[in-house]
Amino acid sequence: MTAPPDEAAAVVDVVCLGESMVTFLPSRPGRLADVPSFGRGIGGAESNVACALAAAGHRARWVGRVGADGFGDHLVEAVAAYGVDTSAVQRDPHRPTGIYFRTATDRDADGFEVVYYRAGSAASAMSHRNMPLDELAAGRVLHLSGITAALSADCLALMRTLTARRPGRPLVSFDVNHRAHLWHEAEGPRVLLDLARGADLVFVGEDEAQAAWGVRGAAEIRRALPEPDVLVVKQGAAGATAFTREPTATDTVTTVPALRVDVVAPVGAGDAFAAGFLSATLRGLPVRERIRHGHLMAAAALTVPGDLGTPPPRAHADRLAALDADAWGTLRLGPGWTDVTQPKGAADQEVRTP
């Protein structure tokens, strides 16, 4: 499926709804109990996607709720600095902005710790009664994630409203983002499956589909999720597979290997992949190029210390996405690869053999 045409009524390309938090990143590896100091950043799956899309030249809006506090000020200002429209973000005078602390290791690595202070946050009070539904529907794409559904009963009701199929709605993009620790009951996997079935475009990791739904492999995931017109199964280092059902009712299956990346920090890649795929979808590119742009945007995030990398210039990304299979297979990206202003031999060494 391709995003609807850009019409005058569409104020933005993509609207992203969800909670953003101030994140405290450790000054050194180790247990949280041993880390002496933390640096302040921002985190949030949906705002990460909005920031990456805005940095790539798209008109992106982030919608959410933050507290009327200094952390809320910082969040709104930091997201807006990427060029994201934050005019619809609400300030709650009674509830705080969520924050969290994490260790320096990968989410799936031994010793990883994350401590959230988000219970009762301003974002958890989002509902279909207080959020601007008209502004959420104003873009060509509405991007959501399963994290929002886990925040409160009101948030879940809002997500059900936004994923209900109805005429005239924007293309609904949904990243499953299964976070077992956010769900207080075993119903989380069923809820996420129901929400995904209402979306037009779904992103899900092969590992999280197995953990949530007990299904293995891309084909089995598609059988569990036949409704979306586009299903993208992220397969880690192996790559990604997209199932597309347009214009016929028969699926087209497209698999693209992942890139080899010199990883600086293994965070933010999933959100960046979604942003890259959405960017190429907005531009009407073929499915193979959409997946490749997802891999390239993920590589931009993986080669910087924080969640958000600087996307490569569009012409540079298009050139890499158009490589033949052999050249794509020898591509290896390291820190600085997105900066094409560096002298040849620095950022322009993206094609390297092992």
mmCIF file of N, CA and C in Angstrom, residues 172-225:
data_model
loop_
_atom_site.group_PDB
_atom_site.id
_atom_site.type_symbol
_atom_site.label_atom_id
_atom_site.label_comp_id
_atom_site.label_asym_id
_atom_site.label_seq_id
_atom_site.Cartn_x
_atom_site.Cartn_y
_atom_site.Cartn_z
ATOM 1 N N VAL A 172 -3.006 3.896 8.355
ATOM 2 C CA VAL A 172 -2.652 3.658 9.753
ATOM 3 C C VAL A 172 -1.467 2.710 9.814
ATOM 4 N N SER A 173 -0.369 3.220 10.351
ATOM 5 C CA SER A 173 0.860 2.449 10.532
ATOM 6 C C SER A 173 0.970 2.066 12.007
ATOM 7 N N PHE A 174 1.314 0.804 12.272
ATOM 8 C CA PHE A 174 1.339 0.306 13.660
ATOM 9 C C PHE A 174 2.586 -0.528 13.879
ATOM 10 N N ASP A 175 3.415 -0.101 14.831
ATOM 11 C CA ASP A 175 4.583 -0.872 15.248
ATOM 12 C C ASP A 175 4.200 -1.614 16.514
ATOM 13 N N VAL A 176 4.245 -2.938 16.475
ATOM 14 C CA VAL A 176 3.757 -3.748 17.595
ATOM 15 C C VAL A 176 4.468 -3.383 18.897
ATOM 16 N N ASN A 177 5.781 -3.282 18.874
ATOM 17 C CA ASN A 177 6.551 -2.854 20.056
ATOM 18 C C ASN A 177 6.075 -3.546 21.331
ATOM 19 N N HIS A 178 6.121 -4.861 21.327
ATOM 20 C CA HIS A 178 5.681 -5.620 22.496
ATOM 21 C C HIS A 178 6.661 -5.413 23.646
ATOM 22 N N ARG A 179 6.179 -4.854 24.738
ATOM 23 C CA ARG A 179 6.968 -4.658 25.961
ATOM 24 C C ARG A 179 6.239 -5.364 27.089
ATOM 25 N N ALA A 180 6.643 -6.603 27.359
ATOM 26 C CA ALA A 180 5.915 -7.433 28.310
ATOM 27 C C ALA A 180 5.818 -6.785 29.688
ATOM 28 N N HIS A 181 6.859 -6.039 30.090
ATOM 29 C CA HIS A 181 6.861 -5.464 31.439
ATOM 30 C C HIS A 181 5.838 -4.343 31.598
ATOM 31 N N LEU A 182 5.315 -3.813 30.500
ATOM 32 C CA LEU A 182 4.329 -2.741 30.599
ATOM 33 C C LEU A 182 2.919 -3.265 30.834
ATOM 34 N N TRP A 183 2.711 -4.533 30.555
ATOM 35 C CA TRP A 183 1.373 -5.096 30.672
ATOM 36 C C TRP A 183 1.204 -5.750 32.038
ATOM 37 N N HIS A 184 0.166 -5.352 32.735
ATOM 38 C CA HIS A 184 -0.082 -5.903 34.066
ATOM 39 C C HIS A 184 -0.861 -7.216 33.997
ATOM 40 N N GLU A 185 -1.399 -7.516 32.839
ATOM 41 C CA GLU A 185 -2.182 -8.737 32.685
ATOM 42 C C GLU A 185 -1.710 -9.484 31.447
ATOM 43 N N ALA A 186 -2.121 -10.742 31.349
ATOM 44 C CA ALA A 186 -1.709 -11.582 30.224
ATOM 45 C C ALA A 186 -2.423 -11.220 28.931
ATOM 46 N N GLU A 187 -3.321 -10.233 28.977
ATOM 47 C CA GLU A 187 -4.086 -9.893 27.787
ATOM 48 C C GLU A 187 -3.283 -9.082 26.780
ATOM 49 N N GLY A 188 -2.095 -8.617 27.146
ATOM 50 C CA GLY A 188 -1.305 -7.775 26.270
ATOM 51 C C GLY A 188 -1.130 -8.326 24.860
ATOM 52 N N PRO A 189 -0.657 -9.567 24.710
ATOM 53 C CA PRO A 189 -0.475 -10.100 23.355
ATOM 54 C C PRO A 189 -1.756 -10.120 22.533
ATOM 55 N N ARG A 190 -2.879 -10.453 23.155
ATOM 56 C CA ARG A 190 -4.144 -10.477 22.410
ATOM 57 C C ARG A 190 -4.546 -9.068 21.982
ATOM 58 N N VAL A 191 -4.355 -8.102 22.871
ATOM 59 C CA VAL A 191 -4.678 -6.714 22.542
ATOM 60 C C VAL A 191 -3.831 -6.236 21.369
ATOM 61 N N LEU A 192 -2.538 -6.522 21.406
ATOM 62 C CA LEU A 192 -1.647 -6.089 20.341
ATOM 63 C C LEU A 192 -2.037 -6.724 19.003
ATOM 64 N N LEU A 193 -2.443 -7.985 19.036
ATOM 65 C CA LEU A 193 -2.869 -8.651 17.807
ATOM 66 C C LEU A 193 -4.131 -8.000 17.249
ATOM 67 N N ASP A 194 -5.066 -7.680 18.121
ATOM 68 C CA ASP A 194 -6.304 -7.020 17.682
ATOM 69 C C ASP A 194 -6.014 -5.655 17.059
ATOM 70 N N LEU A 195 -5.143 -4.881 17.698
ATOM 71 C CA LEU A 195 -4.817 -3.560 17.175
ATOM 72 C C LEU A 195 -4.103 -3.665 15.836
ATOM 73 N N ALA A 196 -3.175 -4.614 15.735
ATOM 74 C CA ALA A 196 -2.441 -4.790 14.482
ATOM 75 C C ALA A 196 -3.384 -5.170 13.345
ATOM 76 N N ARG A 197 -4.384 -5.933 13.640
ATOM 77 C CA ARG A 197 -5.336 -6.348 12.603
ATOM 78 C C ARG A 197 -6.132 -5.172 12.053
ATOM 79 N N GLY A 198 -6.224 -4.077 12.818
ATOM 80 C CA GLY A 198 -6.949 -2.918 12.338
ATOM 81 C C GLY A 198 -6.099 -1.951 11.534
ATOM 82 N N ALA A 199 -4.783 -2.186 11.486
ATOM 83 C CA ALA A 199 -3.883 -1.253 10.805
ATOM 84 C C ALA A 199 -3.730 -1.622 9.331
ATOM 85 N N ASP A 200 -3.232 -0.657 8.557
ATOM 86 C CA ASP A 200 -2.956 -0.880 7.138
ATOM 87 C C ASP A 200 -1.529 -1.357 6.910
ATOM 88 N N LEU A 201 -0.607 -0.880 7.738
ATOM 89 C CA LEU A 201 0.811 -1.199 7.648
ATOM 90 C C LEU A 201 1.287 -1.568 9.043
ATOM 91 N N VAL A 202 1.890 -2.740 9.187
ATOM 92 C CA VAL A 202 2.313 -3.235 10.497
ATOM 93 C C VAL A 202 3.795 -3.588 10.464
ATOM 94 N N PHE A 203 4.517 -3.163 11.500
ATOM 95 C CA PHE A 203 5.898 -3.564 11.726
ATOM 96 C C PHE A 203 5.932 -4.474 12.949
ATOM 97 N N VAL A 204 6.612 -5.603 12.820
ATOM 98 C CA VAL A 204 6.755 -6.503 13.967
ATOM 99 C C VAL A 204 8.065 -7.259 13.847
ATOM 100 N N GLY A 205 8.737 -7.430 14.970
ATOM 101 C CA GLY A 205 9.954 -8.227 14.990
ATOM 102 C C GLY A 205 9.633 -9.702 15.058
ATOM 103 N N GLU A 206 10.419 -10.502 14.371
ATOM 104 C CA GLU A 206 10.205 -11.947 14.399
ATOM 105 C C GLU A 206 10.295 -12.476 15.819
ATOM 106 N N ASP A 207 11.232 -11.937 16.607
ATOM 107 C CA ASP A 207 11.407 -12.402 17.982
ATOM 108 C C ASP A 207 10.226 -12.004 18.866
ATOM 109 N N GLU A 208 9.710 -10.771 18.698
ATOM 110 C CA GLU A 208 8.604 -10.351 19.551
ATOM 111 C C GLU A 208 7.308 -11.070 19.174
ATOM 112 N N ALA A 209 7.143 -11.426 17.894
ATOM 113 C CA ALA A 209 5.957 -12.192 17.494
ATOM 114 C C ALA A 209 5.969 -13.566 18.137
ATOM 115 N N GLN A 210 7.148 -14.151 18.234
ATOM 116 C CA GLN A 210 7.238 -15.451 18.897
ATOM 117 C C GLN A 210 6.965 -15.320 20.390
ATOM 118 N N ALA A 211 7.513 -14.265 21.009
ATOM 119 C CA ALA A 211 7.311 -14.080 22.442
ATOM 120 C C ALA A 211 5.856 -13.766 22.766
ATOM 121 N N ALA A 212 5.214 -12.957 21.926
ATOM 122 C CA ALA A 212 3.845 -12.519 22.221
ATOM 123 C C ALA A 212 2.799 -13.531 21.791
ATOM 124 N N TRP A 213 2.989 -14.078 20.587
ATOM 125 C CA TRP A 213 1.932 -14.886 19.995
ATOM 126 C C TRP A 213 2.311 -16.343 19.767
ATOM 127 N N GLY A 214 3.553 -16.682 20.033
ATOM 128 C CA GLY A 214 3.987 -18.066 19.875
ATOM 129 C C GLY A 214 4.077 -18.525 18.439
ATOM 130 N N VAL A 215 4.269 -17.598 17.504
ATOM 131 C CA VAL A 215 4.399 -17.976 16.095
ATOM 132 C C VAL A 215 5.842 -17.795 15.658
ATOM 133 N N ARG A 216 6.306 -18.690 14.796
ATOM 134 C CA ARG A 216 7.700 -18.683 14.356
ATOM 135 C C ARG A 216 7.774 -18.439 12.861
ATOM 136 N N GLY A 217 8.654 -17.566 12.455
ATOM 137 C CA GLY A 217 8.910 -17.357 11.035
ATOM 138 C C GLY A 217 7.956 -16.365 10.403
ATOM 139 N N ALA A 218 8.436 -15.714 9.339
ATOM 140 C CA ALA A 218 7.664 -14.662 8.683
ATOM 141 C C ALA A 218 6.339 -15.181 8.125
ATOM 142 N N ALA A 219 6.363 -16.351 7.507
ATOM 143 C CA ALA A 219 5.133 -16.876 6.904
ATOM 144 C C ALA A 219 4.062 -17.150 7.961
ATOM 145 N N GLU A 220 4.472 -17.693 9.113
ATOM 146 C CA GLU A 220 3.513 -17.959 10.182
ATOM 147 C C GLU A 220 2.957 -16.659 10.758
ATOM 148 N N ILE A 221 3.806 -15.645 10.838
ATOM 149 C CA ILE A 221 3.331 -14.346 11.336
ATOM 150 C C ILE A 221 2.290 -13.774 10.382
ATOM 151 N N ARG A 222 2.535 -13.928 9.079
ATOM 152 C CA ARG A 222 1.549 -13.434 8.113
ATOM 153 C C ARG A 222 0.229 -14.180 8.245
ATOM 154 N N ARG A 223 0.296 -15.476 8.510
ATOM 155 C CA ARG A 223 -0.949 -16.232 8.679
ATOM 156 C C ARG A 223 -1.707 -15.758 9.920
ATOM 157 N N ALA A 224 -0.976 -15.326 10.942
ATOM 158 C CA ALA A 224 -1.628 -14.805 12.146
ATOM 159 C C ALA A 224 -2.154 -13.391 11.943
ATOM 160 N N LEU A 225 -1.582 -12.681 10.943
ATOM 161 C CA LEU A 225 -1.958 -11.285 10.679
ATOM 162 C C LEU A 225 -2.266 -11.101 9.193
#
